[in-house]
Coordinates of C-alpha atoms in Angstrom, one line a residue:
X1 CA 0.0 0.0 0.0
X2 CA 1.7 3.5 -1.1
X3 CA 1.4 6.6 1.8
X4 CA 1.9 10.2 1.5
X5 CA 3.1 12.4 3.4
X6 CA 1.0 15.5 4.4
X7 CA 3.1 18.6 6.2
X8 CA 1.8 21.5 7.8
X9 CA 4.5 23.9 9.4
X10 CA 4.3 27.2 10.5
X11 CA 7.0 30.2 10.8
X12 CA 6.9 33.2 13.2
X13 CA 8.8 34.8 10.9
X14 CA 6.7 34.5 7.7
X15 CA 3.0 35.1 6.6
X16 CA 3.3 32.8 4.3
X17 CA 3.0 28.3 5.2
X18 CA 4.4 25.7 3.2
X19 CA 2.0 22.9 2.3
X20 CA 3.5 19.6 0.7
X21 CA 1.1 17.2 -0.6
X22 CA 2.1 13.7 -2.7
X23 CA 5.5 15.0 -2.7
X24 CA 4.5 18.4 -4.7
X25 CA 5.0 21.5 -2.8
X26 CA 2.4 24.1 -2.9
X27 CA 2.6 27.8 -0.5
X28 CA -0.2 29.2 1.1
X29 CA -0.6 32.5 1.8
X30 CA -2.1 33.4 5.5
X31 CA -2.5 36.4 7.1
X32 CA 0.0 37.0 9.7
X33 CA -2.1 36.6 12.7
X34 CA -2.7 33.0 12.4
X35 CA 0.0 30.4 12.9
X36 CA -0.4 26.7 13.4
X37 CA 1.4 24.2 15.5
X38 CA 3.3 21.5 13.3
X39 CA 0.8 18.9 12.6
X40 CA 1.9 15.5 10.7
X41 CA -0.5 13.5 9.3
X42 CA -0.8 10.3 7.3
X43 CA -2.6 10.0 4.0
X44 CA -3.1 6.2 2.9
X45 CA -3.8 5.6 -0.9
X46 CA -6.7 3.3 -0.9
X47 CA -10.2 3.4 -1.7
X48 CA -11.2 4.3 2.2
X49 CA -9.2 7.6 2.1
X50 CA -8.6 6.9 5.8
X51 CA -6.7 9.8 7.4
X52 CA -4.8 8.4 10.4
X53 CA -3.0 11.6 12.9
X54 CA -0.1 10.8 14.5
X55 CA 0.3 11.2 18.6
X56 CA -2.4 13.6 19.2
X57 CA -3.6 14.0 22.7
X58 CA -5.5 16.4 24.5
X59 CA -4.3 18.1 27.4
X60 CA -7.4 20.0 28.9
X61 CA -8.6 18.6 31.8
X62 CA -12.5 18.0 32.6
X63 CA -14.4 20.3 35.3
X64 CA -16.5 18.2 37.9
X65 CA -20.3 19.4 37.5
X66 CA -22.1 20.6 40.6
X67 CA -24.3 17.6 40.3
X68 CA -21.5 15.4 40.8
X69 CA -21.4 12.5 43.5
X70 CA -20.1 13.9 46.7
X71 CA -16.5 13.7 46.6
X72 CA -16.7 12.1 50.7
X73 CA -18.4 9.0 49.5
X74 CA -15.3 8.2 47.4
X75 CA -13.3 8.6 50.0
X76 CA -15.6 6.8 52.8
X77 CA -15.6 4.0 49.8
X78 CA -12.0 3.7 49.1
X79 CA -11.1 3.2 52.6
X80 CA -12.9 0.2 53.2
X81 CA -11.0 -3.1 52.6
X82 CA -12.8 -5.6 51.5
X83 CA -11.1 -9.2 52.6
X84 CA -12.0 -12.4 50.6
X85 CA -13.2 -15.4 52.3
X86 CA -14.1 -13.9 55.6
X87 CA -15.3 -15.4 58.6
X88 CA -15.3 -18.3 56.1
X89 CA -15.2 -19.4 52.4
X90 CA -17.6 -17.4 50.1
X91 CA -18.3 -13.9 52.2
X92 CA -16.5 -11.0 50.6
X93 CA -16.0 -9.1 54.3
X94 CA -16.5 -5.3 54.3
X95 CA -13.5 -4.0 57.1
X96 CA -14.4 -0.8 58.2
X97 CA -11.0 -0.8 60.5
X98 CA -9.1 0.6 57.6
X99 CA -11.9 3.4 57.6
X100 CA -11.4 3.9 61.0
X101 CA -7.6 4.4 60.7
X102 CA -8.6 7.2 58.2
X103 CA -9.1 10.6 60.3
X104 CA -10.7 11.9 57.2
X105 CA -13.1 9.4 55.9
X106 CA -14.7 8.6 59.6
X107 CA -15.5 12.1 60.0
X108 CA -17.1 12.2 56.5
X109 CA -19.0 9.4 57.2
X110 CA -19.9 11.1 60.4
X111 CA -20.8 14.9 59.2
X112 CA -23.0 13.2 55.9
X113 CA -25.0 11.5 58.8
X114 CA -25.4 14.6 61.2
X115 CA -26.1 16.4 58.2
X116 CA -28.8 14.2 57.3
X117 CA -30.3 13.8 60.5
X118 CA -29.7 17.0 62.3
X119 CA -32.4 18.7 61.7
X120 CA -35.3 15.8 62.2
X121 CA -36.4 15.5 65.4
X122 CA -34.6 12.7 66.4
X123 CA -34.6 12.6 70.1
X124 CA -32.9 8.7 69.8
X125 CA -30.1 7.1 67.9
X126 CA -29.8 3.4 68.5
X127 CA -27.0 1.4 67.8
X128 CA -26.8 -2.3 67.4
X129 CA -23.9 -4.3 68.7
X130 CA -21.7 -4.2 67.7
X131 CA -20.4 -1.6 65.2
X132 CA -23.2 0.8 65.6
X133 CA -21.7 1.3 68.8
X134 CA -18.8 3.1 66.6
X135 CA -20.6 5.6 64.8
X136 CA -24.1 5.8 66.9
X137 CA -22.7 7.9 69.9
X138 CA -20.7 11.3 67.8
X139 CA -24.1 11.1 66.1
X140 CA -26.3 11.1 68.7
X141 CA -23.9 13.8 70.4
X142 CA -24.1 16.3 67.3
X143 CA -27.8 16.2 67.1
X144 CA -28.9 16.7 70.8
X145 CA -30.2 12.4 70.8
X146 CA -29.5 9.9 73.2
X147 CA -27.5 6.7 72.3
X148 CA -29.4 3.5 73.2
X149 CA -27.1 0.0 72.2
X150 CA -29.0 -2.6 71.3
X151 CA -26.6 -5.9 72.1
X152 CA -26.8 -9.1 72.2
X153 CA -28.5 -11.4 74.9
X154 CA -26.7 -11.2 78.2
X155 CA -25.1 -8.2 77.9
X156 CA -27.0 -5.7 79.3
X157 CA -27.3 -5.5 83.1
X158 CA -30.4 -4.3 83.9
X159 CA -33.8 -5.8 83.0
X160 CA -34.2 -5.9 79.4
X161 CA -36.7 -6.7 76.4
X162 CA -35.7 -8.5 73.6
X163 CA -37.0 -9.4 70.0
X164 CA -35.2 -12.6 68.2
X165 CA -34.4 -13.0 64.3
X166 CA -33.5 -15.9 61.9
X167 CA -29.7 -16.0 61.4
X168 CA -28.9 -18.8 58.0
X169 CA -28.8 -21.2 60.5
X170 CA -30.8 -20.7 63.8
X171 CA -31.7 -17.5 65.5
X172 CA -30.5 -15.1 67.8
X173 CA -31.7 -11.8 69.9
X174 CA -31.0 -8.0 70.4
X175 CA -31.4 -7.0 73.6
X176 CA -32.2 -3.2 75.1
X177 CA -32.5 -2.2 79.0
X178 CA -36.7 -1.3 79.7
X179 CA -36.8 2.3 80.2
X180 CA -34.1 3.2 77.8
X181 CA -36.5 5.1 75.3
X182 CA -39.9 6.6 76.1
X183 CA -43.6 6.6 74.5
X184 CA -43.7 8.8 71.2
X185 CA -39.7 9.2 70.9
X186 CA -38.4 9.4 67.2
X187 CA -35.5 6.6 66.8
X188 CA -32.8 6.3 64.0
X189 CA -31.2 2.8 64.0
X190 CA -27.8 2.7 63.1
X191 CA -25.0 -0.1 61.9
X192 CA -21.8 -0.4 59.6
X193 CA -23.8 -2.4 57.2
X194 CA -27.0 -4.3 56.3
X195 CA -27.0 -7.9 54.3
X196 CA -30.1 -9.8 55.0
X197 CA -31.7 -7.1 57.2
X198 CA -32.4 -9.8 60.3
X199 CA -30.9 -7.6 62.7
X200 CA -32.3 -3.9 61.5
X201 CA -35.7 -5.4 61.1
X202 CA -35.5 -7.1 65.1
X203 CA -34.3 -3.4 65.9
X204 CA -37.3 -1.6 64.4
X205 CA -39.6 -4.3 66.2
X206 CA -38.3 -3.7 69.4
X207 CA -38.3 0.2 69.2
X208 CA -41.8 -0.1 67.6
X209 CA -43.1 -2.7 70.4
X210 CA -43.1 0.3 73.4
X211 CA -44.3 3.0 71.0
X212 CA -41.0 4.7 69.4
X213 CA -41.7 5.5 66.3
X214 CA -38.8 4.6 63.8
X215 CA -37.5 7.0 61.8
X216 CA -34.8 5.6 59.4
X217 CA -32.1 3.1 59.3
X218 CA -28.9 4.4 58.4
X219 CA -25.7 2.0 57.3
X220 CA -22.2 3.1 55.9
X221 CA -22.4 -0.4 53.4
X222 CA -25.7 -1.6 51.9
X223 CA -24.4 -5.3 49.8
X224 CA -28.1 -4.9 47.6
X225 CA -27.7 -8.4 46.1
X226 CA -28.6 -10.0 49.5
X227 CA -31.8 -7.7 49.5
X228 CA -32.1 -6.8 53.1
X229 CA -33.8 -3.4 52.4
X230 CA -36.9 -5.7 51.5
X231 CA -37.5 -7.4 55.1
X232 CA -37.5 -4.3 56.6
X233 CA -41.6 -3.4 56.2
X234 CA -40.9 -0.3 54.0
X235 CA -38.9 1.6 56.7
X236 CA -36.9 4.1 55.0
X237 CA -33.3 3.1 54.3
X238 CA -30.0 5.3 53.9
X239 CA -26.8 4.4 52.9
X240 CA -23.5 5.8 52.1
X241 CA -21.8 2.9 49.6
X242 CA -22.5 -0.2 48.1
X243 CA -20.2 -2.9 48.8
X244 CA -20.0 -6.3 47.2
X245 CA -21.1 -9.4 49.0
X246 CA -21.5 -13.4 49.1

């Protein structure tokens, strides 16, 4: 296949360009005012007339749009490690230890939830064991709530009430002390992360069961394919990231 060679150059010092085409040279008179960067192109002689240019990049960089995804829920993302094979063959773990290590990303993951919830009424935040212990209490601290644990049974010390869920294989309970939360209190239940929803839903129940009303659930991970959201009666649902699980 026989190429050409197409040249553009351009001289500061000139008005006029030199344009050679199939080997032919041809000159081009321009005003002054314009000049062009050299430009080297490749003409291939078949019946395509494909043009192909040679090492051409841009070198403007893109603007992020005000509708853009916060840039904190990258960085909450990113900063949990995900561990294969975790407590046993199959589970995809979410760590949020590595989140905690970052100063930066736990107190995003903080603020987007006091932003969220400041301003709603919220006179209870109730964490279940375990890591809703983590980020329930600086929540319930920046928005004037009281932090309520819900743990597991045989924790607590006081008398307690207690609502059990289906686990894979079995069951088990969430327990919280009688008295903790009062008639016609607004609750947000918090943990790191829902899968099957067992334990939110059991939450809810027992918050509902002495009148509180639930607000929300709130979770830093949400893995959707193992559709928890869907046992948990309609009760709204917000989460920071999707992770990826069993």
């Amino acid at each position: 296949m026989q190429t050409s060679r197409l040249l553009l150059c351009s001289s500061s010092a000139s008005s006029s360009n030199q344009l050679l085409l199939f080997g032919s040279a041809v000159t081009l008179t321009l005003p002054s005012c314009l000049r062009f960067p050299s430009l080297s192109l490749t003409i291939t002689n078949s019946t395509s007339s494909s043009i192909r240019f040679n090492s051409i990049r841009s070198t403007s960089s893109q603007m992020a749009s005000k509708d853009s995804q916060d840039p904190r829920i990258a960085r909450i993302s990113s900063s949990i490690r995900i561990i294969p094979d975790f407590p046993k063959p199959g589970i995809m773990f979410q760590d949020i230890t590595t989140l905690l290590l970052d100063t930066k990303a736990f107190k995003d993951t903080i603020d987007l939830f006091v932003e969220r919830y400041r301003d709603q009424n919220i006179s209870v935040v109730a964490g279940v064991e375990a890591r809703g212990f983590i980020f329930g209490p600086p929540i319930a601290l920046a928005i004037g709530a009281k932090f309520v644990p819900m743990r597991k049974p045989k924790k607590l010390p006081g008398e307690v009430i207690s609502e059990e869920y289906s686990l894979e294989y079995g069951t088990d309970k969430i327990e919280m002390h009688v008295g903790a939360v009062q008639t016609g209190e607004r609750a947000l239940v918090i943990d790191d992360l829902i899968a099957t929803g067992g334990t939110l839903c059991a939450a809810i129940k027992l918050l509902e069961r002495v009148g509180v009303t639930v607000v929300e659930c709130a979770c830093v991970i949400e893995l959707p394919e193992l559709k928890g959201r869907a046992k948990l009666g309609g009760k709204p649902l917000f989460v920071l990231v999707e992770g990826e699980g069993a």
